[in-house]
């Protein structure tokens, strides 16, 4: 049977990605099994060190079990008190807000910029209060939030910054003074996720914390390990949240390909940009000049189009799509107790109805990209 271009179009193609590096990955996995050093095996520290080198001088990396734990551990490490306010974006994956609430801190939501989908710093300034103790910007879809302004506000008010870098590990940001820093290493702590579909994905759950502060690094390491530095002596309240050796061994292999993966994603994004930019019924993603973009997602905004009809049309042509995210945080049932109303965050509410993400991964080839963009441009409904 002839293989059709649509046979292989996926939102994320982890299988083809694996097959290209199967020999190295399988060897790394077998090696861990041979040593049976499943917890805190040598691959864990080696992966942390290699990621430290990748992210730049002076960065400490501490592995943990997943990106949600990383956020919780970051908040724990900053010794925040119940009732302290933590400002974050209204447009993200739920984990960002969940962990704030789990620690009995108070989430304060902020609207987003309509072009970048990232937290709107003007709106952030309006909700600052004497109880504001931390800000969690999310570098959504692979591009950094406005860190220059966030850093300035945070420094002037002595507020801590935790960067949720789950979607942007490996992106970089250039500050006004010319310093170029990796996403997640600009504020006090960065958190990331190695969920399989993230840009650096494991074969299961995984996460990490990043910091330039050696004291924070020690504290974070203790917290991930039951608050303990020396076995059976516990300095503080901690959790059990470690990066598995098997995952670390896999991540060591994949880290060597991360820049190549970013290039492949950028190739696809540029192709989409060029082919779709004249289409009057949609808006291509905006790139800022301060941040690189690693295109965790390629997200279009539809103009006066019925999104579900458009998505059914794509699906009938063999093209998957997803909506990240259909419901803003303030309208989630889980957060109804915060007392926000419909209309409180007009930009996020509008964007949630407008966005659609199309296939974006490291294995898209030109045939597929041409087919996807032709199909989109043919849509006349
Ligand atoms: C994936 C993700 C997380 C959570 O990571 P897990 O490893 O799935 O717990 C947190 N924040 C954002 C923005 C994410 O995309």
XYZ file of C-alpha atoms and ligand atoms in Angstrom:
396
model
C 0.000 0.000 0.000
C 1.281 3.473 -0.778
C 1.903 5.650 2.190
C -0.195 8.806 2.216
C 1.143 12.067 3.578
C -1.780 12.107 6.013
C -0.963 8.662 7.430
C 1.757 10.151 9.462
C 0.610 13.620 10.520
C 0.493 13.762 14.287
C 0.364 16.579 16.838
C 3.555 15.127 18.311
C 5.523 12.265 16.750
C 7.518 10.650 19.518
C 7.779 7.332 17.720
C 9.672 8.603 14.668
C 11.845 10.706 16.946
C 12.748 7.654 19.029
C 13.492 5.435 16.032
C 16.196 7.849 14.862
C 18.120 7.518 18.134
C 16.944 4.038 19.134
C 20.397 2.525 19.406
C 21.670 5.172 21.812
C 18.477 5.234 23.868
C 18.223 1.454 24.164
C 21.848 1.232 25.224
C 21.323 3.929 27.882
C 18.257 2.136 29.261
C 19.964 -1.269 29.290
C 22.918 0.224 31.078
C 20.707 1.441 33.928
C 19.024 -1.953 34.155
C 22.419 -3.676 34.257
C 23.519 -1.535 37.188
C 20.063 -1.707 38.904
C 20.799 1.726 40.250
C 17.246 2.919 39.712
C 17.164 5.682 42.298
C 19.893 8.329 42.333
C 22.019 6.401 39.870
C 24.998 8.181 38.360
C 23.023 9.245 35.274
C 20.937 11.583 37.414
C 23.816 13.763 38.552
C 25.452 13.501 35.137
C 22.284 14.685 33.437
C 21.978 17.563 35.904
C 25.561 18.592 35.205
C 25.104 18.380 31.443
C 21.937 20.467 31.619
C 23.780 22.973 33.822
C 26.424 23.306 31.124
C 23.770 23.638 28.442
C 21.950 26.404 30.320
C 25.013 28.470 31.050
C 27.581 29.368 33.659
C 26.475 29.467 37.283
C 23.216 27.548 36.935
C 22.379 24.676 39.298
C 19.954 22.001 38.122
C 18.084 19.750 40.553
C 16.011 16.924 39.077
C 12.599 16.054 40.475
C 9.628 13.841 39.615
C 7.656 16.176 37.325
C 7.053 19.803 36.400
C 4.164 20.211 38.821
C 6.302 19.044 41.746
C 8.993 21.460 40.569
C 6.559 24.368 40.983
C 5.499 23.171 44.432
C 9.084 22.651 45.555
C 10.035 26.121 44.267
C 7.281 27.706 46.348
C 8.324 25.625 49.387
C 11.949 26.689 48.976
C 11.016 30.368 49.121
C 9.516 29.894 52.616
C 6.270 31.629 51.774
C 3.624 31.874 54.490
C -0.057 30.884 54.214
C -2.015 33.768 52.712
C 0.959 35.245 50.859
C -0.068 36.297 47.377
C 1.447 34.733 44.277
C 0.749 36.451 40.980
C 0.503 34.338 37.861
C -1.005 34.240 34.393
C -4.593 33.323 33.757
C -3.672 31.409 30.585
C -1.621 28.289 31.275
C -1.776 24.639 32.180
C -3.557 24.122 35.499
C -0.397 23.014 37.358
C 0.819 26.575 37.650
C -2.126 27.638 39.823
C -2.743 24.284 41.512
C 0.498 24.269 43.454
C -0.049 27.795 44.776
C -3.343 26.700 46.280
C -1.967 23.397 47.606
C 0.430 25.363 49.792
C -2.412 27.596 51.061
C -0.966 30.603 49.281
C -3.288 32.946 47.429
C -3.214 32.854 43.622
C -3.716 36.270 42.042
C -4.478 35.937 38.345
C -3.463 38.358 35.624
C -4.623 38.821 32.034
C -2.323 38.208 29.060
C -0.897 40.041 26.069
C -3.089 39.187 23.068
C -0.110 38.702 20.719
C 2.334 36.599 22.731
C -0.197 34.915 25.070
C 2.187 35.708 27.944
C 1.416 37.563 31.188
C 0.619 41.268 30.707
C 2.951 43.284 32.918
C 0.721 46.408 32.856
C -2.089 44.292 34.302
C 0.345 42.707 36.759
C 1.274 46.141 38.171
C -2.381 46.743 39.033
C -2.657 43.719 41.325
C 0.569 44.186 43.273
C -0.085 44.417 47.005
C 1.986 44.411 50.182
C 1.189 40.685 50.419
C 2.620 39.902 46.969
C 5.562 37.598 47.633
C 6.136 35.879 44.326
C 5.391 36.100 40.618
C 5.179 33.012 38.394
C 5.458 33.983 34.738
C 4.928 31.112 32.311
C 6.966 31.120 29.099
C 4.009 29.908 27.099
C 4.321 27.848 23.926
C 8.128 28.240 23.882
C 8.693 31.988 24.052
C 9.778 33.957 27.136
C 7.443 36.309 28.944
C 8.461 39.967 29.318
C 11.230 39.199 31.816
C 12.874 42.629 31.607
C 9.794 44.314 33.116
C 8.966 41.453 35.475
C 12.521 41.495 36.817
C 12.387 45.275 37.321
C 9.103 45.118 39.256
C 10.236 42.158 41.327
C 13.566 43.710 42.251
C 12.038 47.042 43.235
C 9.493 45.334 45.540
C 11.658 42.412 46.722
C 9.307 39.892 45.184
C 10.624 36.484 44.127
C 10.261 35.242 40.563
C 9.644 31.587 39.671
C 9.728 31.023 35.924
C 7.531 28.163 34.744
C 9.775 26.949 31.937
C 7.929 23.686 31.213
C 7.340 24.806 27.610
C 10.507 26.799 26.979
C 13.569 24.891 28.183
C 16.404 26.009 25.924
C 14.852 29.316 24.815
C 16.950 32.353 25.622
C 16.160 35.933 26.551
C 18.235 39.061 25.988
C 18.004 41.709 28.695
C 18.305 45.411 27.789
C 21.931 45.441 28.965
C 22.737 42.792 26.382
C 23.013 39.865 28.786
C 21.605 36.751 27.215
C 20.184 34.196 29.645
C 18.462 30.841 29.301
C 14.756 30.754 30.090
C 14.332 29.637 33.684
C 17.611 31.186 34.866
C 16.526 34.836 34.975
C 14.432 34.847 38.172
C 15.286 33.202 41.524
C 14.064 29.762 40.445
C 13.060 28.164 37.154
C 10.973 25.031 36.920
C 10.651 22.662 34.011
C 9.012 19.427 32.943
C 10.267 16.437 30.985
C 6.749 15.153 30.245
C 7.159 13.109 27.032
C 5.629 15.730 24.720
C 7.689 18.651 26.053
C 10.610 19.875 23.939
C 12.989 17.800 26.055
C 10.779 14.834 26.844
C 11.506 11.709 28.869
C 9.802 8.310 28.511
C 7.586 9.044 31.474
C 7.384 11.828 34.043
C 10.293 14.011 35.042
C 11.071 17.573 36.021
C 13.760 19.896 37.298
C 14.437 23.115 39.147
C 17.005 25.678 38.026
C 18.645 28.368 40.132
C 21.733 30.562 40.233
C 21.575 30.849 44.044
C 23.723 28.166 45.741
C 21.781 28.384 49.024
C 18.492 27.933 47.228
C 20.012 25.036 45.288
C 20.907 23.276 48.554
C 17.500 23.933 50.029
C 15.742 22.674 46.899
C 17.860 19.518 46.872
C 16.920 18.839 50.498
C 13.218 19.413 49.850
C 13.142 16.979 46.925
C 14.615 14.352 49.228
C 12.368 14.460 52.331
C 14.032 17.619 53.618
C 17.164 15.605 54.197
C 20.814 16.003 53.385
C 22.151 13.173 55.501
C 20.108 9.976 55.455
C 17.566 9.822 58.316
C 18.340 13.393 59.463
C 15.678 15.833 58.310
C 16.323 19.571 58.245
C 12.943 20.716 56.984
C 9.628 19.563 55.609
C 10.225 17.942 52.255
C 8.685 15.642 49.708
C 9.723 12.546 47.787
C 10.269 13.880 44.307
C 13.218 12.530 42.384
C 14.132 12.159 38.748
C 14.371 8.413 37.978
C 17.736 7.135 36.811
C 16.088 5.579 33.738
C 14.580 8.908 32.757
C 17.853 10.718 33.395
C 19.716 8.248 31.176
C 17.215 8.841 28.360
C 17.335 12.603 28.873
C 21.141 12.596 28.653
C 20.854 11.169 25.145
C 18.068 13.526 24.105
C 19.783 16.622 25.523
C 22.509 16.113 22.930
C 19.843 16.550 20.238
C 17.926 19.411 21.862
C 19.369 22.184 19.672
C 18.680 20.091 16.597
C 15.111 19.554 17.831
C 14.665 23.303 18.312
C 15.950 23.859 14.768
C 13.476 21.349 13.366
C 10.619 23.044 15.224
C 11.769 26.438 13.969
C 11.969 25.122 10.418
C 8.338 23.995 10.659
C 7.303 27.288 12.298
C 8.970 29.379 9.581
C 7.302 27.271 6.927
C 3.902 27.776 8.576
C 4.593 31.523 9.010
C 5.408 31.994 5.360
C 2.584 29.881 4.020
C -0.112 31.248 6.327
C 0.804 34.883 6.868
C -1.334 36.180 3.974
C -4.377 34.205 5.118
C -6.820 36.905 6.233
C -8.812 34.590 8.458
C -6.098 33.749 10.896
C -3.156 35.313 12.697
C 0.183 33.544 12.923
C 2.077 33.526 16.254
C 3.893 36.731 17.111
C 7.613 36.523 17.829
C 9.240 39.076 20.109
C 12.763 40.307 19.465
C 13.926 39.743 23.053
C 13.292 36.028 23.258
C 14.080 33.144 20.993
C 11.089 30.914 20.310
C 11.375 27.138 20.540
C 7.797 26.459 19.405
C 6.544 23.996 21.942
C 3.256 24.790 20.216
C 2.425 26.601 16.996
C -0.780 28.409 17.851
C -3.007 30.288 15.411
C -5.678 32.823 16.276
C -8.787 32.449 14.152
C -10.684 35.522 13.003
C -14.471 35.191 12.765
C -14.226 31.486 12.129
C -16.166 28.706 13.795
C -13.338 26.887 15.513
C -15.045 23.521 15.825
C -16.048 23.569 12.160
C -12.503 24.430 11.173
C -11.111 21.670 13.360
C -13.561 19.102 11.944
C -12.504 20.154 8.466
C -8.820 19.658 9.363
C -9.616 16.337 10.961
C -11.524 15.183 7.848
C -8.310 15.861 5.910
C -6.209 13.859 8.354
C -4.766 16.837 10.232
C -5.007 16.791 14.026
C -5.313 20.010 16.022
C -5.675 20.926 19.684
C -6.971 23.821 21.722
C -4.456 25.022 24.312
C -6.307 26.168 26.389
C -10.087 26.201 26.114
C -10.886 27.552 29.594
C -9.050 30.318 31.460
C -7.992 29.594 35.039
C -10.547 31.982 36.557
C -13.445 30.099 34.940
C -12.262 26.652 36.061
C -14.604 25.095 38.603
C -11.621 24.216 40.777
C -10.907 27.926 41.247
C -14.463 29.246 41.556
C -13.766 29.950 45.236
C -11.397 32.719 44.146
C -14.500 34.709 43.266
C -13.567 35.843 39.769
C -16.375 36.502 37.274
C -16.944 36.196 33.539
C -15.533 39.345 31.983
C -12.758 39.851 34.568
C -10.039 38.873 32.078
C -11.301 39.955 28.664
C -8.135 39.157 26.720
C -7.748 35.613 28.052
C -11.443 34.938 27.606
C -11.301 36.037 23.971
C -8.071 34.154 23.250
C -9.432 30.913 24.734
C -12.157 31.015 22.075
C -9.812 31.941 19.233
C -6.761 29.714 19.492
C -6.003 26.482 17.731
C -2.657 24.694 17.757
C -1.607 22.734 14.685
C 0.930 19.870 14.447
C 4.322 20.904 15.810
C 7.153 18.504 16.473
C 10.645 17.580 15.410
C 9.720 15.175 12.621
C 7.495 17.270 10.323
C 8.816 17.201 6.764
C 8.230 19.567 3.869
C 5.607 17.339 2.246
C 3.572 17.335 5.399
C 4.028 21.065 5.960
C 2.982 21.833 2.396
C -0.044 19.579 2.716
C -1.106 21.072 6.086
C -0.766 24.683 4.927
C -2.490 23.996 1.583
C -5.406 22.393 3.400
C -5.662 25.348 5.790
C -5.475 27.898 2.985
C -8.147 25.996 1.026
C -10.637 26.382 3.840
C -13.463 28.518 2.506
C -16.356 27.892 4.845
C 3.539 20.558 31.393
C 3.414 21.781 32.207
C 3.527 21.764 33.606
C 3.531 20.501 34.412
O 4.477 19.575 34.112
P 4.259 18.035 34.519
O 5.606 17.449 34.335
O 3.233 17.483 33.600
O 3.814 18.002 35.935
C 3.522 22.967 34.282
N 3.392 24.133 33.644
C 3.262 24.198 32.305
C 3.162 25.532 31.658
C 3.263 23.032 31.534
O 3.125 23.110 30.213
